Structures are given as C-alpha cells and as structure tokens.
C-alpha cells in the first residue's frame, strides 16, 4: 500500500500529470521584472535585431508567411520568461527550425551579424539559463522532435534534440526498453536540454550519468559548422570522444541537434518503499545499508524532509501513508525476478527496522500508486514555488560532507 490519498485524487479525476502541474505553475505569477533591471549585468557588444534580419530568418525557415518565426510581443513573451517566472529577457524574435541544416544556416547568419543567440529546449530549468538576459535571438528546438529509430535489439534510440523525454519514455517502453533518466519535468523537457545540462534524475543510482548513456551527438557550433559525432556503438574506442565536451556544456560550445542514446532493458519487477526515519544520520546509514543489502536491484534512493512532504501532500490534497517523521526515504528496486527482489527488499527492511534506522514504512509494486508517488516527489519544487520560495539541493556530494540540512525545506535527490 502506498499514498492512500492517491486513490482519493484519482477518484476526483484530478489528473495532475507533471506537464499539467508545471504548466499550471508557470501561469500563476505576474510577469517578472527584466533581468537586466534586477541584476548588475552588462550587455555585450552584439548587434541589435533589425527588420532585415527577420526577413532573412523567414527566408531560411520557409518564406515570408512562415509560422516558424515569431515576432509578436504576446507570442515571444513566454520564451523570454523562465519556468519559475523569476527572470525575464526582452528578445524580439523566436526561431523554430526543423532540421540541423536550418540550425546551421541560422547560426551562421547570426555569427556574421554578431547577433547573440539563446538556445532553448523545453524551458523547464530552475536557474534561468534557458531564457535571454537581454535581447538575444531565441532559437527554440520545439519542432525538432522526430524519433528516427529505436532498435530493440541493441537498445539504441536515435532522435532529434527536441523530443520530449516523456514521449521517448513511452516509445522505448513499448519496445521493452527504459530511458536511463527520469525527471519531474519529463512531460515537457527536451532530451537535447537534458544532455546539454547533463541531467541526472531519479535513475542515476542505477544507470549513471549521461556520459555513459549518450553514444553520440550531432551539434552545430556558433559559426554554423555541423559536427557529426554520432555513434551507434556502446563500445567505441576509435579516436577522441568529443561528444563528452557537449554533454553538460549548456549550449556554450554549440547546439545539440541530434543524438543517439543507449536504453537498458526495462525491469519486469519494480517495487517502491516509503520509509520514515528520525535523523539525517539514520538516512545516511540506511542509504549505505541499501547499497549493501539491495545491491544490483537498487535503482533509486531519495531523501525528503518533513516540510517537503507536507508541501507535497497539501498541494495534492493527499495524506501520508505513515506517521510523521523528521525525514523520509523513497527507495526503488527493479529487476527481473519478482520473488527474488521482494525477498531482498523485505530482508533489507527487516534488518534496518531491527537496527532502529527505519521507524515505519510501506511498500508497493502497484504501477498506478508508484506513478502518483513519482509525480508527487518529482514536483516538490513546484509545491515550494506555490509557497513563494524554492530551494533545491542536489546531493551528489560525498554524503559524509553533508550535515543536517540547513535549508528550511529541501529534497536531496
């Protein structure tokens, strides 16, 4: 049994998917002040956009009547404001290419004209990095969403950078595969943005970061040069692996337009445990016990403090399935043998409770309950946003360096 209140939400037909919640959140607050007015930033020596520039863009993207060049103030505003609505640029044009060739032509022209460019994916980031600071040209990859190939034998997917993560997850799942990353923003984030920021997500414990999953990329540099760094091999020891320079480069070296990624075989047995603990030291010791006791079936391990869970349950109108504790842990296992996995998880829980680390907990292998739970935990940042503040801490630091978290609310993931 898990998140009993989830049934109440489903009964009320609330249908709060990640993309719905994120869209809802992004529309709630007033338009923020311009970034350049709020912060001591200075515009570089770039040219200013002219009507002639817009005409050239239209020519590249299909002609004078193209809908892939946005210039109306109401059309470009959402591309100028970040997801948290905390920063805003004043870019006057949004370009929507469909191919690597078009991206190259646009960047080549902007480079010759010294027009600053802001590449943008799903605009789901929490640090304002995907929107203009000043009047940059916004180059959106929304229309580059073609899934070119999914090979269920090799486990390789080849796609354009504008594919939405949830769409990829659905398509590879239909072929018995799983995406190696899972994010709260998967309903709207782009895989190209995930790679450009080296996103981790809930499955990092199991599958590692994207340097190990991305097999190749195609990227366009600022001067419009196309770099074909694609590969369809998990093991490729031929020369330099320049793809790694673009993973996490956030568009500073070029714009990723296509990529190939290795997708592992989907697990047939998935279990989720939700645990209550008294202290952060207990959290660390339980994490260590999970790595040792669950071993190869451990796929995700998250810590949530009491205030974070309270924000989550209040937003959804849900109720925690266990009593209140200062800390909670969400542990997921995935494997191929349900009996074996459940036995290992049960033994782990029994041992940690006997040691006084875990005080209470509940387990489920029901996919509906797990999905509701993942939505809730993944969207904690949104709940904080509604409470007028947001602090998100990524805990891929050495755990011994972390003490009792000082932020009033935090999720360590």
PDB file of N, CA and C in Angstrom, residues 198-297:
ATOM      1  N   UNK A 198      23.525  17.784 -18.761  1.00  0.00           N
ATOM      2  CA  UNK A 198      23.953  16.555 -18.092  1.00  0.00           C
ATOM      3  C   UNK A 198      23.014  16.215 -16.927  1.00  0.00           C
ATOM      4  N   UNK A 199      21.718  16.205 -17.216  1.00  0.00           N
ATOM      5  CA  UNK A 199      20.707  15.953 -16.193  1.00  0.00           C
ATOM      6  C   UNK A 199      20.887  14.565 -15.583  1.00  0.00           C
ATOM      7  N   UNK A 200      20.584  14.454 -14.305  1.00  0.00           N
ATOM      8  CA  UNK A 200      20.739  13.182 -13.605  1.00  0.00           C
ATOM      9  C   UNK A 200      19.411  12.475 -13.423  1.00  0.00           C
ATOM     10  N   UNK A 201      18.588  12.969 -12.496  1.00  0.00           N
ATOM     11  CA  UNK A 201      17.277  12.384 -12.291  1.00  0.00           C
ATOM     12  C   UNK A 201      17.283  11.191 -11.354  1.00  0.00           C
ATOM     13  N   UNK A 202      16.122  10.567 -11.257  1.00  0.00           N
ATOM     14  CA  UNK A 202      15.899   9.517 -10.265  1.00  0.00           C
ATOM     15  C   UNK A 202      16.659   8.226 -10.560  1.00  0.00           C
ATOM     16  N   UNK A 203      17.027   7.995 -11.805  1.00  0.00           N
ATOM     17  CA  UNK A 203      17.635   6.708 -12.157  1.00  0.00           C
ATOM     18  C   UNK A 203      19.157   6.747 -12.193  1.00  0.00           C
ATOM     19  N   UNK A 204      19.749   7.824 -11.735  1.00  0.00           N
ATOM     20  CA  UNK A 204      21.199   7.939 -11.798  1.00  0.00           C
ATOM     21  C   UNK A 204      21.885   6.865 -10.971  1.00  0.00           C
ATOM     22  N   UNK A 205      21.295   6.500  -9.821  1.00  0.00           N
ATOM     23  CA  UNK A 205      21.892   5.464  -8.971  1.00  0.00           C
ATOM     24  C   UNK A 205      22.061   4.167  -9.751  1.00  0.00           C
ATOM     25  N   UNK A 206      21.098   3.867 -10.602  1.00  0.00           N
ATOM     26  CA  UNK A 206      21.110   2.597 -11.339  1.00  0.00           C
ATOM     27  C   UNK A 206      21.924   2.674 -12.640  1.00  0.00           C
ATOM     28  N   UNK A 207      21.722   3.741 -13.413  1.00  0.00           N
ATOM     29  CA  UNK A 207      22.276   3.783 -14.755  1.00  0.00           C
ATOM     30  C   UNK A 207      23.416   4.787 -14.942  1.00  0.00           C
ATOM     31  N   UNK A 208      23.754   5.550 -13.914  1.00  0.00           N
ATOM     32  CA  UNK A 208      24.845   6.500 -14.044  1.00  0.00           C
ATOM     33  C   UNK A 208      24.424   7.756 -14.794  1.00  0.00           C
ATOM     34  N   UNK A 209      25.389   8.676 -15.013  1.00  0.00           N
ATOM     35  CA  UNK A 209      25.040   9.921 -15.695  1.00  0.00           C
ATOM     36  C   UNK A 209      25.079   9.742 -17.207  1.00  0.00           C
ATOM     37  N   UNK A 210      24.762  10.815 -17.915  1.00  0.00           N
ATOM     38  CA  UNK A 210      24.575  10.712 -19.357  1.00  0.00           C
ATOM     39  C   UNK A 210      25.863  10.520 -20.132  1.00  0.00           C
ATOM     40  N   UNK A 211      27.012  10.754 -19.525  1.00  0.00           N
ATOM     41  CA  UNK A 211      28.261  10.478 -20.224  1.00  0.00           C
ATOM     42  C   UNK A 211      28.380   8.998 -20.574  1.00  0.00           C
ATOM     43  N   UNK A 212      27.723   8.147 -19.800  1.00  0.00           N
ATOM     44  CA  UNK A 212      27.763   6.718 -20.082  1.00  0.00           C
ATOM     45  C   UNK A 212      26.626   6.240 -20.958  1.00  0.00           C
ATOM     46  N   UNK A 213      25.540   7.018 -21.043  1.00  0.00           N
ATOM     47  CA  UNK A 213      24.363   6.598 -21.811  1.00  0.00           C
ATOM     48  C   UNK A 213      24.312   7.174 -23.215  1.00  0.00           C
ATOM     49  N   UNK A 214      24.820   8.392 -23.396  1.00  0.00           N
ATOM     50  CA  UNK A 214      24.806   9.031 -24.709  1.00  0.00           C
ATOM     51  C   UNK A 214      25.937   8.453 -25.558  1.00  0.00           C
ATOM     52  N   UNK A 215      25.581   7.867 -26.695  1.00  0.00           N
ATOM     53  CA  UNK A 215      26.567   7.228 -27.560  1.00  0.00           C
ATOM     54  C   UNK A 215      27.148   8.203 -28.583  1.00  0.00           C
ATOM     55  N   UNK A 216      26.376   9.217 -28.937  1.00  0.00           N
ATOM     56  CA  UNK A 216      26.866  10.181 -29.919  1.00  0.00           C
ATOM     57  C   UNK A 216      25.936  11.366 -30.023  1.00  0.00           C
ATOM     58  N   UNK A 217      26.448  12.477 -30.528  1.00  0.00           N
ATOM     59  CA  UNK A 217      25.634  13.673 -30.736  1.00  0.00           C
ATOM     60  C   UNK A 217      25.977  14.289 -32.084  1.00  0.00           C
ATOM     61  N   UNK A 218      25.039  15.047 -32.584  1.00  0.00           N
ATOM     62  CA  UNK A 218      25.281  15.936 -33.718  1.00  0.00           C
ATOM     63  C   UNK A 218      25.065  17.342 -33.193  1.00  0.00           C
ATOM     64  N   UNK A 219      26.019  18.226 -33.428  1.00  0.00           N
ATOM     65  CA  UNK A 219      25.940  19.570 -32.863  1.00  0.00           C
ATOM     66  C   UNK A 219      26.348  20.602 -33.905  1.00  0.00           C
ATOM     67  N   UNK A 220      25.847  21.824 -33.710  1.00  0.00           N
ATOM     68  CA  UNK A 220      26.179  22.941 -34.593  1.00  0.00           C
ATOM     69  C   UNK A 220      26.882  24.003 -33.765  1.00  0.00           C
ATOM     70  N   UNK A 221      28.067  24.404 -34.189  1.00  0.00           N
ATOM     71  CA  UNK A 221      28.825  25.416 -33.470  1.00  0.00           C
ATOM     72  C   UNK A 221      28.302  26.815 -33.798  1.00  0.00           C
ATOM     73  N   UNK A 222      28.810  27.813 -33.086  1.00  0.00           N
ATOM     74  CA  UNK A 222      28.312  29.179 -33.227  1.00  0.00           C
ATOM     75  C   UNK A 222      28.485  29.719 -34.640  1.00  0.00           C
ATOM     76  N   UNK A 223      29.530  29.293 -35.353  1.00  0.00           N
ATOM     77  CA  UNK A 223      29.746  29.802 -36.709  1.00  0.00           C
ATOM     78  C   UNK A 223      28.980  29.006 -37.766  1.00  0.00           C
ATOM     79  N   UNK A 224      28.154  28.048 -37.316  1.00  0.00           N
ATOM     80  CA  UNK A 224      27.321  27.289 -38.241  1.00  0.00           C
ATOM     81  C   UNK A 224      27.940  26.013 -38.756  1.00  0.00           C
ATOM     82  N   UNK A 225      28.996  25.545 -38.130  1.00  0.00           N
ATOM     83  CA  UNK A 225      29.639  24.300 -38.547  1.00  0.00           C
ATOM     84  C   UNK A 225      28.947  23.107 -37.908  1.00  0.00           C
ATOM     85  N   UNK A 226      28.603  22.111 -38.713  1.00  0.00           N
ATOM     86  CA  UNK A 226      27.933  20.906 -38.217  1.00  0.00           C
ATOM     87  C   UNK A 226      28.987  19.870 -37.837  1.00  0.00           C
ATOM     88  N   UNK A 227      28.940  19.410 -36.599  1.00  0.00           N
ATOM     89  CA  UNK A 227      29.848  18.370 -36.117  1.00  0.00           C
ATOM     90  C   UNK A 227      29.072  17.065 -35.989  1.00  0.00           C
ATOM     91  N   UNK A 228      29.448  16.082 -36.793  1.00  0.00           N
ATOM     92  CA  UNK A 228      28.800  14.770 -36.739  1.00  0.00           C
ATOM     93  C   UNK A 228      29.602  13.870 -35.801  1.00  0.00           C
ATOM     94  N   UNK A 229      29.143  13.784 -34.568  1.00  0.00           N
ATOM     95  CA  UNK A 229      29.796  12.959 -33.547  1.00  0.00           C
ATOM     96  C   UNK A 229      28.905  11.782 -33.165  1.00  0.00           C
ATOM     97  N   UNK A 230      28.041  11.398 -34.111  1.00  0.00           N
ATOM     98  CA  UNK A 230      27.103  10.312 -33.849  1.00  0.00           C
ATOM     99  C   UNK A 230      27.816   8.967 -33.829  1.00  0.00           C
ATOM    100  N   UNK A 231      27.282   8.051 -33.030  1.00  0.00           N
ATOM    101  CA  UNK A 231      27.798   6.688 -32.957  1.00  0.00           C
ATOM    102  C   UNK A 231      26.670   5.766 -32.543  1.00  0.00           C
ATOM    103  N   UNK A 232      26.690   4.558 -33.050  1.00  0.00           N
ATOM    104  CA  UNK A 232      25.688   3.558 -32.691  1.00  0.00           C
ATOM    105  C   UNK A 232      26.312   2.376 -31.963  1.00  0.00           C
ATOM    106  N   UNK A 233      27.425   2.638 -31.309  1.00  0.00           N
ATOM    107  CA  UNK A 233      28.131   1.559 -30.631  1.00  0.00           C
ATOM    108  C   UNK A 233      28.292   1.883 -29.152  1.00  0.00           C
ATOM    109  N   UNK A 234      27.970   0.911 -28.322  1.00  0.00           N
ATOM    110  CA  UNK A 234      28.182   1.064 -26.884  1.00  0.00           C
ATOM    111  C   UNK A 234      29.678   1.102 -26.586  1.00  0.00           C
ATOM    112  N   UNK A 235      30.434   0.307 -27.305  1.00  0.00           N
ATOM    113  CA  UNK A 235      31.891   0.314 -27.156  1.00  0.00           C
ATOM    114  C   UNK A 235      32.498   0.877 -28.434  1.00  0.00           C
ATOM    115  N   UNK A 236      33.130   2.023 -28.325  1.00  0.00           N
ATOM    116  CA  UNK A 236      33.736   2.678 -29.477  1.00  0.00           C
ATOM    117  C   UNK A 236      35.051   3.286 -29.018  1.00  0.00           C
ATOM    118  N   UNK A 237      36.169   2.662 -29.389  1.00  0.00           N
ATOM    119  CA  UNK A 237      37.472   3.143 -28.930  1.00  0.00           C
ATOM    120  C   UNK A 237      38.280   3.777 -30.052  1.00  0.00           C
ATOM    121  N   UNK A 238      37.562   4.358 -31.032  1.00  0.00           N
ATOM    122  CA  UNK A 238      38.231   4.980 -32.173  1.00  0.00           C
ATOM    123  C   UNK A 238      38.403   6.474 -31.946  1.00  0.00           C
ATOM    124  N   UNK A 239      39.581   6.891 -31.582  1.00  0.00           N
ATOM    125  CA  UNK A 239      39.902   8.313 -31.501  1.00  0.00           C
ATOM    126  C   UNK A 239      39.277   9.028 -30.316  1.00  0.00           C
ATOM    127  N   UNK A 240      39.239  10.361 -30.419  1.00  0.00           N
ATOM    128  CA  UNK A 240      38.712  11.195 -29.342  1.00  0.00           C
ATOM    129  C   UNK A 240      37.194  11.113 -29.286  1.00  0.00           C
ATOM    130  N   UNK A 241      36.654  11.148 -28.078  1.00  0.00           N
ATOM    131  CA  UNK A 241      35.210  11.163 -27.893  1.00  0.00           C
ATOM    132  C   UNK A 241      34.766  12.591 -27.585  1.00  0.00           C
ATOM    133  N   UNK A 242      34.667  13.391 -28.634  1.00  0.00           N
ATOM    134  CA  UNK A 242      34.341  14.806 -28.471  1.00  0.00           C
ATOM    135  C   UNK A 242      32.913  15.024 -27.974  1.00  0.00           C
ATOM    136  N   UNK A 243      32.088  13.988 -28.086  1.00  0.00           N
ATOM    137  CA  UNK A 243      30.703  14.118 -27.602  1.00  0.00           C
ATOM    138  C   UNK A 243      30.679  14.546 -26.141  1.00  0.00           C
ATOM    139  N   UNK A 244      31.662  14.109 -25.357  1.00  0.00           N
ATOM    140  CA  UNK A 244      31.665  14.409 -23.923  1.00  0.00           C
ATOM    141  C   UNK A 244      31.812  15.902 -23.653  1.00  0.00           C
ATOM    142  N   UNK A 245      32.397  16.643 -24.585  1.00  0.00           N
ATOM    143  CA  UNK A 245      32.521  18.086 -24.407  1.00  0.00           C
ATOM    144  C   UNK A 245      31.160  18.769 -24.448  1.00  0.00           C
ATOM    145  N   UNK A 246      30.223  18.187 -25.204  1.00  0.00           N
ATOM    146  CA  UNK A 246      28.908  18.810 -25.359  1.00  0.00           C
ATOM    147  C   UNK A 246      27.933  18.392 -24.269  1.00  0.00           C
ATOM    148  N   UNK A 247      28.181  17.257 -23.630  1.00  0.00           N
ATOM    149  CA  UNK A 247      27.307  16.809 -22.546  1.00  0.00           C
ATOM    150  C   UNK A 247      27.590  17.674 -21.320  1.00  0.00           C
ATOM    151  N   UNK A 248      26.633  18.511 -20.960  1.00  0.00           N
ATOM    152  CA  UNK A 248      26.815  19.429 -19.834  1.00  0.00           C
ATOM    153  C   UNK A 248      27.355  20.788 -20.225  1.00  0.00           C
ATOM    154  N   UNK A 249      27.565  21.044 -21.524  1.00  0.00           N
ATOM    155  CA  UNK A 249      28.138  22.323 -21.955  1.00  0.00           C
ATOM    156  C   UNK A 249      27.110  23.447 -22.006  1.00  0.00           C
ATOM    157  N   UNK A 250      25.817  23.112 -21.911  1.00  0.00           N
ATOM    158  CA  UNK A 250      24.722  24.085 -21.833  1.00  0.00           C
ATOM    159  C   UNK A 250      24.709  25.057 -23.007  1.00  0.00           C
ATOM    160  N   UNK A 251      25.059  24.572 -24.189  1.00  0.00           N
ATOM    161  CA  UNK A 251      24.978  25.397 -25.378  1.00  0.00           C
ATOM    162  C   UNK A 251      26.147  26.327 -25.588  1.00  0.00           C
ATOM    163  N   UNK A 252      27.141  26.319 -24.722  1.00  0.00           N
ATOM    164  CA  UNK A 252      28.264  27.248 -24.845  1.00  0.00           C
ATOM    165  C   UNK A 252      29.216  26.866 -25.968  1.00  0.00           C
ATOM    166  N   UNK A 253      29.280  25.578 -26.303  1.00  0.00           N
ATOM    167  CA  UNK A 253      30.163  25.118 -27.369  1.00  0.00           C
ATOM    168  C   UNK A 253      29.411  24.900 -28.675  1.00  0.00           C
ATOM    169  N   UNK A 254      28.111  24.794 -28.592  1.00  0.00           N
ATOM    170  CA  UNK A 254      27.290  24.542 -29.763  1.00  0.00           C
ATOM    171  C   UNK A 254      25.939  24.006 -29.343  1.00  0.00           C
ATOM    172  N   UNK A 255      25.061  23.877 -30.310  1.00  0.00           N
ATOM    173  CA  UNK A 255      23.697  23.412 -30.034  1.00  0.00           C
ATOM    174  C   UNK A 255      23.564  21.962 -30.486  1.00  0.00           C
ATOM    175  N   UNK A 256      23.208  21.078 -29.580  1.00  0.00           N
ATOM    176  CA  UNK A 256      22.971  19.672 -29.917  1.00  0.00           C
ATOM    177  C   UNK A 256      21.662  19.579 -30.700  1.00  0.00           C
ATOM    178  N   UNK A 257      21.710  18.952 -31.862  1.00  0.00           N
ATOM    179  CA  UNK A 257      20.513  18.838 -32.703  1.00  0.00           C
ATOM    180  C   UNK A 257      20.012  17.404 -32.847  1.00  0.00           C
ATOM    181  N   UNK A 258      20.915  16.423 -32.727  1.00  0.00           N
ATOM    182  CA  UNK A 258      20.535  15.018 -32.782  1.00  0.00           C
ATOM    183  C   UNK A 258      21.404  14.263 -31.795  1.00  0.00           C
ATOM    184  N   UNK A 259      20.933  13.072 -31.416  1.00  0.00           N
ATOM    185  CA  UNK A 259      21.735  12.257 -30.505  1.00  0.00           C
ATOM    186  C   UNK A 259      21.318  10.794 -30.590  1.00  0.00           C
ATOM    187  N   UNK A 260      22.217   9.952 -30.161  1.00  0.00           N
ATOM    188  CA  UNK A 260      21.900   8.529 -30.014  1.00  0.00           C
ATOM    189  C   UNK A 260      22.168   8.155 -28.563  1.00  0.00           C
ATOM    190  N   UNK A 261      21.301   7.331 -28.006  1.00  0.00           N
ATOM    191  CA  UNK A 261      21.372   7.004 -26.587  1.00  0.00           C
ATOM    192  C   UNK A 261      21.098   5.523 -26.365  1.00  0.00           C
ATOM    193  N   UNK A 262      21.836   4.953 -25.440  1.00  0.00           N
ATOM    194  CA  UNK A 262      21.610   3.552 -25.084  1.00  0.00           C
ATOM    195  C   UNK A 262      20.523   3.468 -24.024  1.00  0.00           C
ATOM    196  N   UNK A 263      19.519   2.643 -24.276  1.00  0.00           N
ATOM    197  CA  UNK A 263      18.409   2.450 -23.337  1.00  0.00           C
ATOM    198  C   UNK A 263      18.434   1.005 -22.820  1.00  0.00           C
ATOM    199  N   UNK A 264      18.565   0.821 -21.516  1.00  0.00           N
ATOM    200  CA  UNK A 264      18.598  -0.542 -20.957  1.00  0.00           C
ATOM    201  C   UNK A 264      17.249  -1.250 -21.118  1.00  0.00           C
ATOM    202  N   UNK A 265      17.277  -2.550 -20.955  1.00  0.00           N
ATOM    203  CA  UNK A 265      16.037  -3.332 -20.955  1.00  0.00           C
ATOM    204  C   UNK A 265      15.207  -2.979 -19.727  1.00  0.00           C
ATOM    205  N   UNK A 266      13.914  -2.787 -19.923  1.00  0.00           N
ATOM    206  CA  UNK A 266      13.026  -2.421 -18.816  1.00  0.00           C
ATOM    207  C   UNK A 266      12.923  -3.565 -17.814  1.00  0.00           C
ATOM    208  N   UNK A 267      12.868  -3.216 -16.557  1.00  0.00           N
ATOM    209  CA  UNK A 267      12.741  -4.227 -15.498  1.00  0.00           C
ATOM    210  C   UNK A 267      11.314  -4.748 -15.427  1.00  0.00           C
ATOM    211  N   UNK A 268      11.179  -6.041 -15.210  1.00  0.00           N
ATOM    212  CA  UNK A 268       9.850  -6.652 -15.109  1.00  0.00           C
ATOM    213  C   UNK A 268       9.296  -6.573 -13.698  1.00  0.00           C
ATOM    214  N   UNK A 269      10.167  -6.363 -12.737  1.00  0.00           N
ATOM    215  CA  UNK A 269       9.744  -6.300 -11.333  1.00  0.00           C
ATOM    216  C   UNK A 269      10.219  -4.991 -10.722  1.00  0.00           C
ATOM    217  N   UNK A 270       9.274  -4.147 -10.290  1.00  0.00           N
ATOM    218  CA  UNK A 270       9.608  -2.861  -9.680  1.00  0.00           C
ATOM    219  C   UNK A 270       8.859  -2.735  -8.352  1.00  0.00           C
ATOM    220  N   UNK A 271       9.584  -2.371  -7.324  1.00  0.00           N
ATOM    221  CA  UNK A 271       8.996  -2.155  -6.003  1.00  0.00           C
ATOM    222  C   UNK A 271       9.450  -0.803  -5.459  1.00  0.00           C
ATOM    223  N   UNK A 272       8.575  -0.158  -4.710  1.00  0.00           N
ATOM    224  CA  UNK A 272       8.908   1.123  -4.087  1.00  0.00           C
ATOM    225  C   UNK A 272       8.594   1.055  -2.599  1.00  0.00           C
ATOM    226  N   UNK A 273       9.553   1.475  -1.777  1.00  0.00           N
ATOM    227  CA  UNK A 273       9.361   1.530  -0.325  1.00  0.00           C
ATOM    228  C   UNK A 273       9.422   2.986   0.129  1.00  0.00           C
ATOM    229  N   UNK A 274       8.489   3.375   0.982  1.00  0.00           N
ATOM    230  CA  UNK A 274       8.457   4.719   1.554  1.00  0.00           C
ATOM    231  C   UNK A 274       8.686   4.573   3.054  1.00  0.00           C
ATOM    232  N   UNK A 275       9.758   5.180   3.568  1.00  0.00           N
ATOM    233  CA  UNK A 275      10.208   4.919   4.931  1.00  0.00           C
ATOM    234  C   UNK A 275      10.260   6.186   5.764  1.00  0.00           C
ATOM    235  N   UNK A 276      10.015   6.062   7.063  1.00  0.00           N
ATOM    236  CA  UNK A 276      10.133   7.173   7.990  1.00  0.00           C
ATOM    237  C   UNK A 276      11.334   6.983   8.903  1.00  0.00           C
ATOM    238  N   UNK A 277      12.118   8.069   9.107  1.00  0.00           N
ATOM    239  CA  UNK A 277      13.334   7.988   9.906  1.00  0.00           C
ATOM    240  C   UNK A 277      13.428   9.187  10.851  1.00  0.00           C
ATOM    241  N   UNK A 278      14.204   9.014  11.937  1.00  0.00           N
ATOM    242  CA  UNK A 278      14.300  10.048  12.963  1.00  0.00           C
ATOM    243  C   UNK A 278      15.361  11.103  12.685  1.00  0.00           C
ATOM    244  N   UNK A 279      16.456  10.747  12.002  1.00  0.00           N
ATOM    245  CA  UNK A 279      17.560  11.685  11.875  1.00  0.00           C
ATOM    246  C   UNK A 279      18.261  11.549  10.527  1.00  0.00           C
ATOM    247  N   UNK A 280      19.060  12.560  10.213  1.00  0.00           N
ATOM    248  CA  UNK A 280      19.818  12.529   8.965  1.00  0.00           C
ATOM    249  C   UNK A 280      20.918  11.463   9.015  1.00  0.00           C
ATOM    250  N   UNK A 281      21.466  11.222  10.192  1.00  0.00           N
ATOM    251  CA  UNK A 281      22.439  10.138  10.331  1.00  0.00           C
ATOM    252  C   UNK A 281      21.802   8.794   9.995  1.00  0.00           C
ATOM    253  N   UNK A 282      20.536   8.621  10.410  1.00  0.00           N
ATOM    254  CA  UNK A 282      19.822   7.389  10.064  1.00  0.00           C
ATOM    255  C   UNK A 282      19.626   7.280   8.557  1.00  0.00           C
ATOM    256  N   UNK A 283      19.394   8.425   7.903  1.00  0.00           N
ATOM    257  CA  UNK A 283      19.250   8.427   6.449  1.00  0.00           C
ATOM    258  C   UNK A 283      20.532   7.927   5.789  1.00  0.00           C
ATOM    259  N   UNK A 284      21.667   8.452   6.216  1.00  0.00           N
ATOM    260  CA  UNK A 284      22.948   8.049   5.630  1.00  0.00           C
ATOM    261  C   UNK A 284      23.218   6.568   5.859  1.00  0.00           C
ATOM    262  N   UNK A 285      22.950   6.100   7.061  1.00  0.00           N
ATOM    263  CA  UNK A 285      23.208   4.695   7.369  1.00  0.00           C
ATOM    264  C   UNK A 285      22.254   3.783   6.597  1.00  0.00           C
ATOM    265  N   UNK A 286      21.019   4.229   6.405  1.00  0.00           N
ATOM    266  CA  UNK A 286      20.056   3.436   5.637  1.00  0.00           C
ATOM    267  C   UNK A 286      20.448   3.392   4.171  1.00  0.00           C
ATOM    268  N   UNK A 287      20.956   4.509   3.658  1.00  0.00           N
ATOM    269  CA  UNK A 287      21.432   4.539   2.275  1.00  0.00           C
ATOM    270  C   UNK A 287      22.572   3.549   2.082  1.00  0.00           C
ATOM    271  N   UNK A 288      23.490   3.523   3.017  1.00  0.00           N
ATOM    272  CA  UNK A 288      24.610   2.583   2.942  1.00  0.00           C
ATOM    273  C   UNK A 288      24.109   1.147   3.022  1.00  0.00           C
ATOM    274  N   UNK A 289      23.138   0.906   3.919  1.00  0.00           N
ATOM    275  CA  UNK A 289      22.572  -0.438   4.050  1.00  0.00           C
ATOM    276  C   UNK A 289      21.856  -0.860   2.772  1.00  0.00           C
ATOM    277  N   UNK A 290      21.209   0.106   2.097  1.00  0.00           N
ATOM    278  CA  UNK A 290      20.507  -0.201   0.844  1.00  0.00           C
ATOM    279  C   UNK A 290      21.499  -0.594  -0.240  1.00  0.00           C
ATOM    280  N   UNK A 291      22.616   0.131  -0.339  1.00  0.00           N
ATOM    281  CA  UNK A 291      23.621  -0.215  -1.346  1.00  0.00           C
ATOM    282  C   UNK A 291      24.200  -1.599  -1.099  1.00  0.00           C
ATOM    283  N   UNK A 292      24.394  -1.926   0.173  1.00  0.00           N
ATOM    284  CA  UNK A 292      24.992  -3.221   0.502  1.00  0.00           C
ATOM    285  C   UNK A 292      23.979  -4.352   0.445  1.00  0.00           C
ATOM    286  N   UNK A 293      22.759  -4.085   0.913  1.00  0.00           N
ATOM    287  CA  UNK A 293      21.774  -5.152   1.013  1.00  0.00           C
ATOM    288  C   UNK A 293      20.942  -5.379  -0.228  1.00  0.00           C
ATOM    289  N   UNK A 294      20.705  -4.317  -1.007  1.00  0.00           N
ATOM    290  CA  UNK A 294      19.882  -4.455  -2.204  1.00  0.00           C
ATOM    291  C   UNK A 294      20.728  -4.623  -3.459  1.00  0.00           C
ATOM    292  N   UNK A 295      21.943  -4.114  -3.398  1.00  0.00           N
ATOM    293  CA  UNK A 295      22.900  -4.350  -4.477  1.00  0.00           C
ATOM    294  C   UNK A 295      22.391  -4.032  -5.860  1.00  0.00           C
ATOM    295  N   UNK A 296      22.382  -5.065  -6.705  1.00  0.00           N
ATOM    296  CA  UNK A 296      22.091  -4.871  -8.116  1.00  0.00           C
ATOM    297  C   UNK A 296      20.655  -4.472  -8.422  1.00  0.00           C
ATOM    298  N   UNK A 297      19.723  -4.640  -7.475  1.00  0.00           N
ATOM    299  CA  UNK A 297      18.334  -4.273  -7.756  1.00  0.00           C
ATOM    300  C   UNK A 297      17.999  -2.858  -7.292  1.00  0.00           C
TER     301      UNK A 297
END
